[in-house]
Coordinates of C-alpha atoms in Angstrom, one line a residue:
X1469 CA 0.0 0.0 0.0
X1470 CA 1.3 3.6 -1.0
X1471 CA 1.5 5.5 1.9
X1472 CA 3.3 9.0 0.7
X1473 CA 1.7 11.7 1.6
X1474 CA -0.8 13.5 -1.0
X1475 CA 0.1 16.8 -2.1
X1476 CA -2.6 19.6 -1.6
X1477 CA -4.0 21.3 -4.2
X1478 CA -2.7 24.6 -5.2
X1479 CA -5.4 26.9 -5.4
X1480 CA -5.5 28.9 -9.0
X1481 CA -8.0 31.6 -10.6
X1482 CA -10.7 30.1 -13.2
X1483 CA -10.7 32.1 -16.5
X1484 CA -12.2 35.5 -15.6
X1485 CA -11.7 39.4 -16.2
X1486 CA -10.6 41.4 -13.4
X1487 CA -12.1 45.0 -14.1
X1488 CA -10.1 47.7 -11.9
X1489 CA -12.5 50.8 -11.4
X1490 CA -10.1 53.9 -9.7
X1491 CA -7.4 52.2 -12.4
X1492 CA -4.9 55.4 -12.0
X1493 CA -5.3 55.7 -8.4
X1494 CA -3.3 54.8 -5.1
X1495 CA -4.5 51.9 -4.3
X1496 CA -4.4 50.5 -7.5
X1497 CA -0.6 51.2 -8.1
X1498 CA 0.6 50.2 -4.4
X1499 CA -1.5 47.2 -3.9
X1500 CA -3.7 45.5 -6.3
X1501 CA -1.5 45.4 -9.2
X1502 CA 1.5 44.5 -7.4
X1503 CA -1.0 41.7 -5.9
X1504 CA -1.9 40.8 -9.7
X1505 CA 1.3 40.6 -10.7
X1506 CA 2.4 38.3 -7.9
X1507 CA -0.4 35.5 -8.6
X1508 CA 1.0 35.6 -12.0
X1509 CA 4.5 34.6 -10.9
X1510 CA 3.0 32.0 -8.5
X1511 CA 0.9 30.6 -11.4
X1512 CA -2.3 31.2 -9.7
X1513 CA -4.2 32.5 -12.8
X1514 CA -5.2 30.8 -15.8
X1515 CA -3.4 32.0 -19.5
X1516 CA -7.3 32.7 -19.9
X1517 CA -7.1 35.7 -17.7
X1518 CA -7.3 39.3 -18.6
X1519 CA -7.2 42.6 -16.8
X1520 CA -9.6 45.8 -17.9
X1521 CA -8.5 49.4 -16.2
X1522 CA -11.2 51.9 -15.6
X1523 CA -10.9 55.8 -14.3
X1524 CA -11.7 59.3 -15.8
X1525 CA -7.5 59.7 -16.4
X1526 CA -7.2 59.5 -20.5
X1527 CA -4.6 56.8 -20.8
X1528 CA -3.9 54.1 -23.4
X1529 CA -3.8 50.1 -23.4
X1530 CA -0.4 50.5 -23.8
X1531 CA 0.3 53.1 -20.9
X1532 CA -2.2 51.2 -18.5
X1533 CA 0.1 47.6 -19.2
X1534 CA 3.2 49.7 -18.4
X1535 CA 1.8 50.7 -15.2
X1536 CA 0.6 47.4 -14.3
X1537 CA 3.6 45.4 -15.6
X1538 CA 6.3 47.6 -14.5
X1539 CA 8.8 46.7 -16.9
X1540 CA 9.2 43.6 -16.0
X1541 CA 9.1 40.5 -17.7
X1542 CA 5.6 39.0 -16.3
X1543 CA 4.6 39.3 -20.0
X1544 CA 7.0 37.2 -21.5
X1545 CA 6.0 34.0 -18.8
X1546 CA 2.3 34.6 -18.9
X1547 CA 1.2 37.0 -21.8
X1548 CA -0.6 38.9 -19.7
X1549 CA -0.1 42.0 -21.6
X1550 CA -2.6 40.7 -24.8
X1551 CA -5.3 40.6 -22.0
X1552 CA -4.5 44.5 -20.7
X1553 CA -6.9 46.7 -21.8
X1554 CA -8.1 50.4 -20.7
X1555 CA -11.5 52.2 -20.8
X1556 CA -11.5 56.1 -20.4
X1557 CA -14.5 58.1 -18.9
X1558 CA -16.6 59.2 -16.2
X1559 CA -18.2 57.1 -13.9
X1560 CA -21.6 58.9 -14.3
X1561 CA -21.2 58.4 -18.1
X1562 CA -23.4 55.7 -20.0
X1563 CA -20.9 55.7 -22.7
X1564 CA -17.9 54.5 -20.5
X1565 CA -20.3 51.1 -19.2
X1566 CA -21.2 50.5 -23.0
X1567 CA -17.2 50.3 -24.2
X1568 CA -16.5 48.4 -20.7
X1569 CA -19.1 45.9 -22.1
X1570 CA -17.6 45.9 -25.7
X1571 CA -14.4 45.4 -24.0
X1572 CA -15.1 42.6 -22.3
X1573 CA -17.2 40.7 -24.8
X1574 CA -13.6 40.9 -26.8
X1575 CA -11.9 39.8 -24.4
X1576 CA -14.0 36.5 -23.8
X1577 CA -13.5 35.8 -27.5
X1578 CA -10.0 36.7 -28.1
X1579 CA -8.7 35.3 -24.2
X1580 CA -11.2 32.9 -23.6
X1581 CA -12.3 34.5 -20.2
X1582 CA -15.4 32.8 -20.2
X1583 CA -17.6 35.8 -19.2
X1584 CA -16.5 35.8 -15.9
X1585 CA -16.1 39.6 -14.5
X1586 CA -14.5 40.6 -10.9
X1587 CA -15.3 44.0 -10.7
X1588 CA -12.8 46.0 -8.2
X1589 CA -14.2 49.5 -6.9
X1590 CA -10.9 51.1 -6.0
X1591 CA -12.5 54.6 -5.9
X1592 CA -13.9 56.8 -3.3
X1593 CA -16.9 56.0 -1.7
X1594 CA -18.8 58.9 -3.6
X1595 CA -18.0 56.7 -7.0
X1596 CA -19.8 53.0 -5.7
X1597 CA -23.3 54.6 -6.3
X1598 CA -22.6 55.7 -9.9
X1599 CA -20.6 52.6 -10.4
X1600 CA -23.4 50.0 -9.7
X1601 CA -25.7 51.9 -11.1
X1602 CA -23.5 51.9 -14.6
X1603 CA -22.8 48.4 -14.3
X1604 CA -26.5 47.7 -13.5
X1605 CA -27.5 49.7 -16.8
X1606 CA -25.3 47.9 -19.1
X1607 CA -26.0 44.5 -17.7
X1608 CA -22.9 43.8 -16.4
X1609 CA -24.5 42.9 -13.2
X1610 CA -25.8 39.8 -14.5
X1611 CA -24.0 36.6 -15.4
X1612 CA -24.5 34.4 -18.3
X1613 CA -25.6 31.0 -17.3
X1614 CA -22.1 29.0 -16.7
X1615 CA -20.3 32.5 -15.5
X1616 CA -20.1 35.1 -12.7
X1617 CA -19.9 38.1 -12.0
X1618 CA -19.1 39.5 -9.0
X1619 CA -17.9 43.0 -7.1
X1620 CA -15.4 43.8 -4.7
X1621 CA -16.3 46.7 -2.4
X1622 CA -13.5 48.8 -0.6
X1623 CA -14.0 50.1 2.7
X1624 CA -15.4 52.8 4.3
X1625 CA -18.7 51.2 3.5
X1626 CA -21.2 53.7 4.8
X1627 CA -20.3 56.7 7.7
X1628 CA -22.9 54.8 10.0
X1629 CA -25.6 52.2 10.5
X1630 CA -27.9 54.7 7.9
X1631 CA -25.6 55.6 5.4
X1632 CA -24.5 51.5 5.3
X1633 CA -27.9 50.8 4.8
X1634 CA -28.3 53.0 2.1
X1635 CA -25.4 51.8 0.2
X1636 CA -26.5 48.5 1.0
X1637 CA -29.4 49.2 -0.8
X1638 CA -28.0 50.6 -3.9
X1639 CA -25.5 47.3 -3.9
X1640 CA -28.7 44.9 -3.4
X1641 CA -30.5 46.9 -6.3
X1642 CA -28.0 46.0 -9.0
X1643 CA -26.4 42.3 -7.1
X1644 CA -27.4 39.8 -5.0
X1645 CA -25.5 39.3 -1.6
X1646 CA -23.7 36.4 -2.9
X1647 CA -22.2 38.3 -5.6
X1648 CA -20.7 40.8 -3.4
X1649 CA -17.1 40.5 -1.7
X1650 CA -16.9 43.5 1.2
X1651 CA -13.3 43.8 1.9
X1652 CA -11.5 44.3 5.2
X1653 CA -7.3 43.6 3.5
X1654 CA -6.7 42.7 8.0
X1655 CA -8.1 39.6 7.1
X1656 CA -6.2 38.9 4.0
X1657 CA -3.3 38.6 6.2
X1658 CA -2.0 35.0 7.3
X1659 CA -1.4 36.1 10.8
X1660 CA -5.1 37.0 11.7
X1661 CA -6.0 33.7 9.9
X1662 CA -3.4 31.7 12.4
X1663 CA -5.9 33.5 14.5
X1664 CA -8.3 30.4 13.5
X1665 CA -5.2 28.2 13.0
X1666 CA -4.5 28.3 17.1
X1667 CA -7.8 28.1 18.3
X1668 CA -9.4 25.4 16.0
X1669 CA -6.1 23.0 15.4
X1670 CA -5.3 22.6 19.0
X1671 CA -6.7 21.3 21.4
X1672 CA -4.9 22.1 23.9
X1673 CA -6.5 25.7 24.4
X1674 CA -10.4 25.5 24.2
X1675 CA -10.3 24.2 27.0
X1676 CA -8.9 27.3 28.8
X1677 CA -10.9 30.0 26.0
X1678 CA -13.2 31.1 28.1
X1679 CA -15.0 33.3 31.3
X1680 CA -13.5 30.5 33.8
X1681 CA -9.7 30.6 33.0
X1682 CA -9.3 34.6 31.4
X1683 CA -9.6 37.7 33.4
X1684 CA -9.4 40.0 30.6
X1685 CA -8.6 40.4 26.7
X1686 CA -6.8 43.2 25.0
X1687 CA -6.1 44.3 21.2
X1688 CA -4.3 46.7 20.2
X1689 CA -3.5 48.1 16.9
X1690 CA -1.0 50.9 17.0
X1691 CA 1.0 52.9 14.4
X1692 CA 3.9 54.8 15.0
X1693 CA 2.6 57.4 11.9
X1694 CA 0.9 60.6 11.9
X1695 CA -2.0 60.6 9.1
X1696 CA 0.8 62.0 6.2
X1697 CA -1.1 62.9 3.3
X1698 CA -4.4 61.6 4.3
X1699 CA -5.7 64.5 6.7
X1700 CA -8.2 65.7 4.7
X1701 CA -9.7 62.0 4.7
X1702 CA -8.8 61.7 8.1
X1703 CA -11.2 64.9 9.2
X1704 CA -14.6 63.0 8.2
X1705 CA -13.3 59.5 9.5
X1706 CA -11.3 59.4 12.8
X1707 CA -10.0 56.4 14.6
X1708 CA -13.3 54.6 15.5
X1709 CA -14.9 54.4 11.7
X1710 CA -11.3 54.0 10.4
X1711 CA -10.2 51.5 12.3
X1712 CA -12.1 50.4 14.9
X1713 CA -15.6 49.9 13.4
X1714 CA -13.9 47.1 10.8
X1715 CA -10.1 45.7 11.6
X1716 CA -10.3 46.0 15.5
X1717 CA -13.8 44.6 15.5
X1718 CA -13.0 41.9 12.8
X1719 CA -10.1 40.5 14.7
X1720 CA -12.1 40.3 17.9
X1721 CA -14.6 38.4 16.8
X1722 CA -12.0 35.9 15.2
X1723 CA -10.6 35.6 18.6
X1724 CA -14.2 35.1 20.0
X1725 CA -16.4 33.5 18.3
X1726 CA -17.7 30.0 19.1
X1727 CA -16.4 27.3 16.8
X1728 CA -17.6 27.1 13.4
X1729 CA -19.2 23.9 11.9
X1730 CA -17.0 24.2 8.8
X1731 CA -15.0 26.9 7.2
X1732 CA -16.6 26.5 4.3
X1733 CA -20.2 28.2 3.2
X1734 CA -21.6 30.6 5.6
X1735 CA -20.2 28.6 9.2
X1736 CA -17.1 31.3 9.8
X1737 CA -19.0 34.2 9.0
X1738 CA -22.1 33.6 10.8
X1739 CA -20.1 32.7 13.9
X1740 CA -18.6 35.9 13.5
X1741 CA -22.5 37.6 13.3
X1742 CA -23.4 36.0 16.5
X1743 CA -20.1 37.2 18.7
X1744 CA -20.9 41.0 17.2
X1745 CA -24.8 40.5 18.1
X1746 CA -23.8 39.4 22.2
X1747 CA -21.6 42.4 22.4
X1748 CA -23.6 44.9 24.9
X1749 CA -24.4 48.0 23.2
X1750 CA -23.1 50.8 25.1
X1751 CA -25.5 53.2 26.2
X1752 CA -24.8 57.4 26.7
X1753 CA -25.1 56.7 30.5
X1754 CA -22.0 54.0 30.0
X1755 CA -19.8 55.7 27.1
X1756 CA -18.0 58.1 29.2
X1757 CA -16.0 55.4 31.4
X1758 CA -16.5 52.6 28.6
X1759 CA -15.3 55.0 25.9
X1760 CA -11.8 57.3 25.4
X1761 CA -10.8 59.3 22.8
X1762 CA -7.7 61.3 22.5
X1763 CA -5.7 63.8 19.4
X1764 CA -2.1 63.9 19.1
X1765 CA -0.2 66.7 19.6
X1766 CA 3.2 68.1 18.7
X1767 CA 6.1 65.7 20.8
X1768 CA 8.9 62.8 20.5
X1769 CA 12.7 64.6 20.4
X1770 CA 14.6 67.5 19.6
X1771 CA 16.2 65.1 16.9
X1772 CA 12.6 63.9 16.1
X1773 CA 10.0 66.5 16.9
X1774 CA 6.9 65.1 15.0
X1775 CA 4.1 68.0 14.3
X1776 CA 0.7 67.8 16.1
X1777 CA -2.5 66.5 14.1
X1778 CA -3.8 70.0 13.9
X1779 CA -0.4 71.1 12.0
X1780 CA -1.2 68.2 9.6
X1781 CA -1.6 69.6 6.0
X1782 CA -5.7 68.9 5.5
X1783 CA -6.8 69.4 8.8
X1784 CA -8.7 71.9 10.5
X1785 CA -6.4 73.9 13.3
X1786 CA -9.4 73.2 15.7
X1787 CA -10.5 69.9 14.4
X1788 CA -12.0 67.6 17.0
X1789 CA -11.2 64.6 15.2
X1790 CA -10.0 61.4 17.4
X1791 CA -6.9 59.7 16.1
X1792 CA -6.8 57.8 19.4
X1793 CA -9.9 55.4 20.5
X1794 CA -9.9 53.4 23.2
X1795 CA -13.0 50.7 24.9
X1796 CA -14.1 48.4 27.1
X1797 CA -16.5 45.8 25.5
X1798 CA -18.6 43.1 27.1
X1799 CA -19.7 39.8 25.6
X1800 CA -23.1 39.0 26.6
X1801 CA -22.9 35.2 25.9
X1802 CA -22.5 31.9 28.0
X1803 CA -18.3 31.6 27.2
X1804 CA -17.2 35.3 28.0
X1805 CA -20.2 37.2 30.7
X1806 CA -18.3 39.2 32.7
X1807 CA -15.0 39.3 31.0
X1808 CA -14.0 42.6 30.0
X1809 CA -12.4 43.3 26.6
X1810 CA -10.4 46.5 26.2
X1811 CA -9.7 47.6 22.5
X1812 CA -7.7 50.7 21.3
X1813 CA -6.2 52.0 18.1
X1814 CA -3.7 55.1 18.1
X1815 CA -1.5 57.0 15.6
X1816 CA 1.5 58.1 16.7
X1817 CA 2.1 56.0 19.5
X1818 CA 5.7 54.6 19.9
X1819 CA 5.7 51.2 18.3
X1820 CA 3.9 49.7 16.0
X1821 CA 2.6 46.8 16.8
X1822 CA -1.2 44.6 16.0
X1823 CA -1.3 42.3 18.5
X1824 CA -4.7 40.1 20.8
X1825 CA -3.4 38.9 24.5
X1826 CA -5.3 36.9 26.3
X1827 CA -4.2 37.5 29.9
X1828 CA -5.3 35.0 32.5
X1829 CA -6.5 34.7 35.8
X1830 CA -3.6 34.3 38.7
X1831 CA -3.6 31.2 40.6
X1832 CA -6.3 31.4 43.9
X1833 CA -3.5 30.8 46.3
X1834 CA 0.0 31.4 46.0
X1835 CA 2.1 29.3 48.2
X1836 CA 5.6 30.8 47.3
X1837 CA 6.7 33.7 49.7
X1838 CA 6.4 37.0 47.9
X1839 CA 9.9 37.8 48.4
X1840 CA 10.5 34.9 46.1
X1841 CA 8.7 36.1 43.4
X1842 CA 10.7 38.6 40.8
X1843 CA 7.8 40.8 39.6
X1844 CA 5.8 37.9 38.6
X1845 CA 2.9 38.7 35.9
X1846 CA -0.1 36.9 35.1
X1847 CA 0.2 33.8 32.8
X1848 CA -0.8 35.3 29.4
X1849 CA -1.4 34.6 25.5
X1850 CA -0.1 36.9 23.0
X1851 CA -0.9 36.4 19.5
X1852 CA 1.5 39.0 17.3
X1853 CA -0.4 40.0 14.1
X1854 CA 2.5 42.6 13.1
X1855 CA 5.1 42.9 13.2
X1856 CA 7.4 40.0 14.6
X1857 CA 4.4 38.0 13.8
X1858 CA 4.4 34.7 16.6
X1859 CA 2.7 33.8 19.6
X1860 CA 4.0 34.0 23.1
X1861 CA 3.1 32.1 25.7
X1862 CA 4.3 33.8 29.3
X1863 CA 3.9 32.3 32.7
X1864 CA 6.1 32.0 35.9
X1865 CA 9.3 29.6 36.2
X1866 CA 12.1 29.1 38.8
X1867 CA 15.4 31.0 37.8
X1868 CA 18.1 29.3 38.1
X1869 CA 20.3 29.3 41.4
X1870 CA 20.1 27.6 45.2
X1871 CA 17.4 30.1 46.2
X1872 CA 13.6 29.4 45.0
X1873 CA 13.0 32.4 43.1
X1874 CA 10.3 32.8 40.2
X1875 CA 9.8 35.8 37.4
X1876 CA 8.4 35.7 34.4
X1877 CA 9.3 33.8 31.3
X1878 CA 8.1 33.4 27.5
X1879 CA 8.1 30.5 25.2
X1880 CA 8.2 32.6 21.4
X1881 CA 6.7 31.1 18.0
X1882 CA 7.6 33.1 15.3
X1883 CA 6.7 32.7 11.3
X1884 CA 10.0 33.9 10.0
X1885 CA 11.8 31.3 12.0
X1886 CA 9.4 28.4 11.7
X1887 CA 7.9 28.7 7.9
X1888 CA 10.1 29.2 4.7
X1889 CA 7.0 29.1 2.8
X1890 CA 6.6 32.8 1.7
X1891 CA 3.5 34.7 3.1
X1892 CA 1.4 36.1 0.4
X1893 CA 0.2 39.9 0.6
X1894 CA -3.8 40.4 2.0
X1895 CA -4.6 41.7 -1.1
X1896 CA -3.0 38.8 -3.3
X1897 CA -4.6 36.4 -1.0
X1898 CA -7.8 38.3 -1.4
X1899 CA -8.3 38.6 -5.0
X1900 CA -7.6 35.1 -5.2
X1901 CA -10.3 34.4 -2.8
X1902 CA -12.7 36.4 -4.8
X1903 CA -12.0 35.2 -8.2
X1904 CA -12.2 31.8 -7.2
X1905 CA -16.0 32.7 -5.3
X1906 CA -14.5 31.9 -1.5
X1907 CA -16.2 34.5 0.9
X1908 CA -14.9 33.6 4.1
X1909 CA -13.0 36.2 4.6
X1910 CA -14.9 39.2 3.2
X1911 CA -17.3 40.9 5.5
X1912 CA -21.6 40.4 4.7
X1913 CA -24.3 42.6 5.2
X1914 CA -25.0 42.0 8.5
X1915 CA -21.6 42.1 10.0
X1916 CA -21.1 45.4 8.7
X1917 CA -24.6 46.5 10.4
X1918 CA -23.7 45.1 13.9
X1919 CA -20.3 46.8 13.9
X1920 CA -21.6 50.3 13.2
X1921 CA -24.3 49.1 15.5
X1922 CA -21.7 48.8 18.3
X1923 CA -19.1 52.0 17.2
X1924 CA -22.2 54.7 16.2
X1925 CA -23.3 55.6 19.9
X1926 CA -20.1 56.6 21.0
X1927 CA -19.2 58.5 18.2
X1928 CA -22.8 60.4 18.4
X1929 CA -21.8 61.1 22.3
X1930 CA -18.2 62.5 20.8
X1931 CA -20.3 64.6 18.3
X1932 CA -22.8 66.2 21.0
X1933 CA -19.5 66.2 23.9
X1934 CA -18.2 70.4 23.7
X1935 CA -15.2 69.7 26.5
X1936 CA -11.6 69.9 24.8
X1937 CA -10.8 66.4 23.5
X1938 CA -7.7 64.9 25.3
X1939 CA -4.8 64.7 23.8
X1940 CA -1.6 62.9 24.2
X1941 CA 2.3 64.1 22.6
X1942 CA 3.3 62.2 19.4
X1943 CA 5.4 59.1 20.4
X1944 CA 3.1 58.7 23.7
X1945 CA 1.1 55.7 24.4
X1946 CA -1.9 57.7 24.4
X1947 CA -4.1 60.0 26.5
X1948 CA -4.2 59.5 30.5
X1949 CA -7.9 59.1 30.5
X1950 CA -7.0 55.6 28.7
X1951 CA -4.8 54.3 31.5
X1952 CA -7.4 55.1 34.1
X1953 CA -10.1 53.3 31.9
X1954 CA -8.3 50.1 32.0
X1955 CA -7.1 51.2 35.9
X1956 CA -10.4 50.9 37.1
X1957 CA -10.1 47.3 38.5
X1958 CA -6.4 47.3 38.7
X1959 CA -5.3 46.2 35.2
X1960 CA -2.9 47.9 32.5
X1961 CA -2.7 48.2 29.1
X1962 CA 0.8 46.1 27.0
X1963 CA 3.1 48.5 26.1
X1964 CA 5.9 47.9 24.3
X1965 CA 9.1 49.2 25.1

């Protein structure tokens, strides 16, 4: 009997048509054609594959396969550049959707894409309406029978629980739910799907994930950057709708949720509905010692001096906006009542760093004297999203000598040292996922209603609070008022050194 292992299948792209709309813009350039390019190398999409630019910019075939190929040779191993094509014009014009659809109908008879479309809105939210509406009008929305066509939908989707709805309703007037792929890139990213890899391959820890074994959970997602170029962007979003209300929220329920039947189908995402649904919706009564907010201002070194967020080209010198949110959420369910989860996002803070930590409870009775113990912490479980992305486990051990003494120590995973296999980019891993018709990770309907749920009553109570907002010097880990939120019952926030 042959007992080698099998091999498992590489996933690949079926034929299809990737149609970029926002084809000259930022995103496009940093991310999603680098991304295209890259499953090209890794021979994850077919020779029947082709890639369609749309955006107002004039611009050629010819210039647009520049741009996307780079001057490199991804033409000469896959011929992608025969299947680059451009389309020119407004969003709001007829004419552009009726030589998108010409374009395409070439391309399934000269590359054999099958009339399979992906189409990518890589433009500001004020273009999705037009957009669908275009694609709706020249019947782009529908698939021939055999085919698919779906649409990929950047964030921010909606500014709150009304406008979501609204735009829900303009997606779900041109495509059914199925069709559409909401995109969160934090959960393209391999280490908040080890996330899922820890809980669900081991044994060893569901025993211990839960209100009996964990005194409290914290996630932090800090960046050591101002908001650059972005303040203008930055003025109408602020921490808590730019990243609380979808990466912070996203990764806490993958570090929450009950165990799914399958990954497959709709079992990870509707787990993922029913953690958001038991969190407690703060009330006004509860925001202001469940809820912190904080702007920073000018600080770090004389070598170093980083400006303040109102000195930030795009912003108004007496803007109000948070670029610090901090919160303390509670999971109304059987496996977490009464376990406090604190949550903040910062810019400007001193290291950058995504990480959960499970911190658990200290033993009922210690019977080592306490001169013994070397600033002994609480066991904990720290799962590193970026960078230095691992998993430490700490707890208490004996240091070595005559004398009984204990501190703390960590055992460290870490990819880079463990894997060689190279991690692909969230968007690579992404667009894959969404040619190939895999929603797992993309975000439906209702999760997106249940997170603004949870985020919009705090940022009404910011909107209506007229006290100065507190602020915290550049390179600081954030506004005092945070510290004494977590204080209250004698915990502290991680900070790394």
């Amino acid at each position: 009997m042959d007992h080698a292992p099998q091999l498992i299948q590489e996933r690949s792209a079926p034929p299809a048509t990737l149609v970029i709309f926002g084809a000259s813009g930022d995103l496009t350039r940093r991310k999603l054609l680098p991304a295209v390019d890259n499953l090209a190398r890794h021979s994850r999409l077919p020779d029947q594959f082709a890639l369609v630019g749309v955006a107002r910019t004039p611009m050629s075939d010819e210039q647009f396969a520049e741009s996307a190929l780079g001057g490199r040779s991804l033409a000469e191993k896959r011929q992608l550049a025969g299947g680059i094509r451009y389309v020119a014009g407004g969003y709001d014009d007829p004419d552009t959707y009726k030589r998108l659809a010409e374009t395409l109908d070439e391309l399934d008879a000269v590359r054999g894409t099958a009339g399979n479309r992906l189409f990518y809105l890589s433009t500001p939210a004020g273009a999705f309406e037009p957009v669908i509406n275009g694609l709706a009008g020249a019947g782009l929305n529908q698939a021939r029978e055999g085919s698919f066509s779906r649409l990929v939908i950047e964030k921010p989707y909606g500014r709150d629980l009304a406008t979501a709805r609204e735009l829900d309703g303009i997606v779900h007037g041109a495509f059914e739910e199925h069709q559409v792929f909401r995109i969160d890139h934090y959960l393209g990213k391999d280490t908040v799907q080890n996330v899922l890899a820890l809980r669900f391959a081991n044994s060893i820890f569901q025993p211990i994930w839960d209100r009996s074994w964990v005194d409290h959970v914290q996630i932090t997602v800090a960046e050591t950057l101002g908001v650059g170029t972005r303040g203008g962007f930055y003025e109408h979003a602020g921490a808590m709708r730019d990243i609380v209300q979808n990466h912070v929220l996203q990764v806490l329920a993958l570090a929450l949720m009950e165990p799914p039947a399958s990954f497959g189908g709709e079992g990870l995402r509707s787990e993922k509905v029913k953690l958001l649904q038991a969190i407690r919706l703060p009330t006004d009564r509860d925001i202001a010692d469940a809820a912190v907010r904080g702007q920073y201002t000018r600080g770090g070194t004389r070598e170093e001096l980083m400006a303040g967020y109102r000195e930030e080209v795009g912003v108004d010198p007496l803007s109000r906006t948070e670029t610090y949110a901090a919160m303390r959420l509670n999971v109304d369910n059987w496996r977490w009542a009464g376990v406090p989860f604190y949550v903040r996002t910062g810019k400007r803070l001193p290291a950058r760093l995504t990480e959960v930590a499970l911190q658990f409870q200290r033993p009922p009775h210690l019977p080592i004297p306490t001169d013994q113990l070397t600033g002994l912490e609480a066991d904990a479980l720290i799962l590193r999203i970026q960078p230095n992305e691992g998993i430490s486990l700490r707890f208490g051990a004996k240091v070595p000598g005559h004398s009984f003494r204990v501190r703390t120590a960590s055992m460290d995973f870490s990819y880079d040292q463990t894997f060689v296999e190279e991690s692909p980019e969230a968007y690579e891993r992404l667009l894959l996922d969404a040619l190939i018709g895999d929603a797992s990770l993309f975000i439906r309907s209702d999760e997106v209603q249940h997170s603004w749920r949870i985020v919009d009553p705090i940022i009404e109570h910011w909107n209506k609070d007229t006290s100065p907002i507190p602020t915290y010097e550049a390179a600081s880990w954030g506004p005092t008022d945070a510290d004494r939120l977590i204080g209250r019952n004698g915990r502290k926030w991680r900070n790394a050194s």
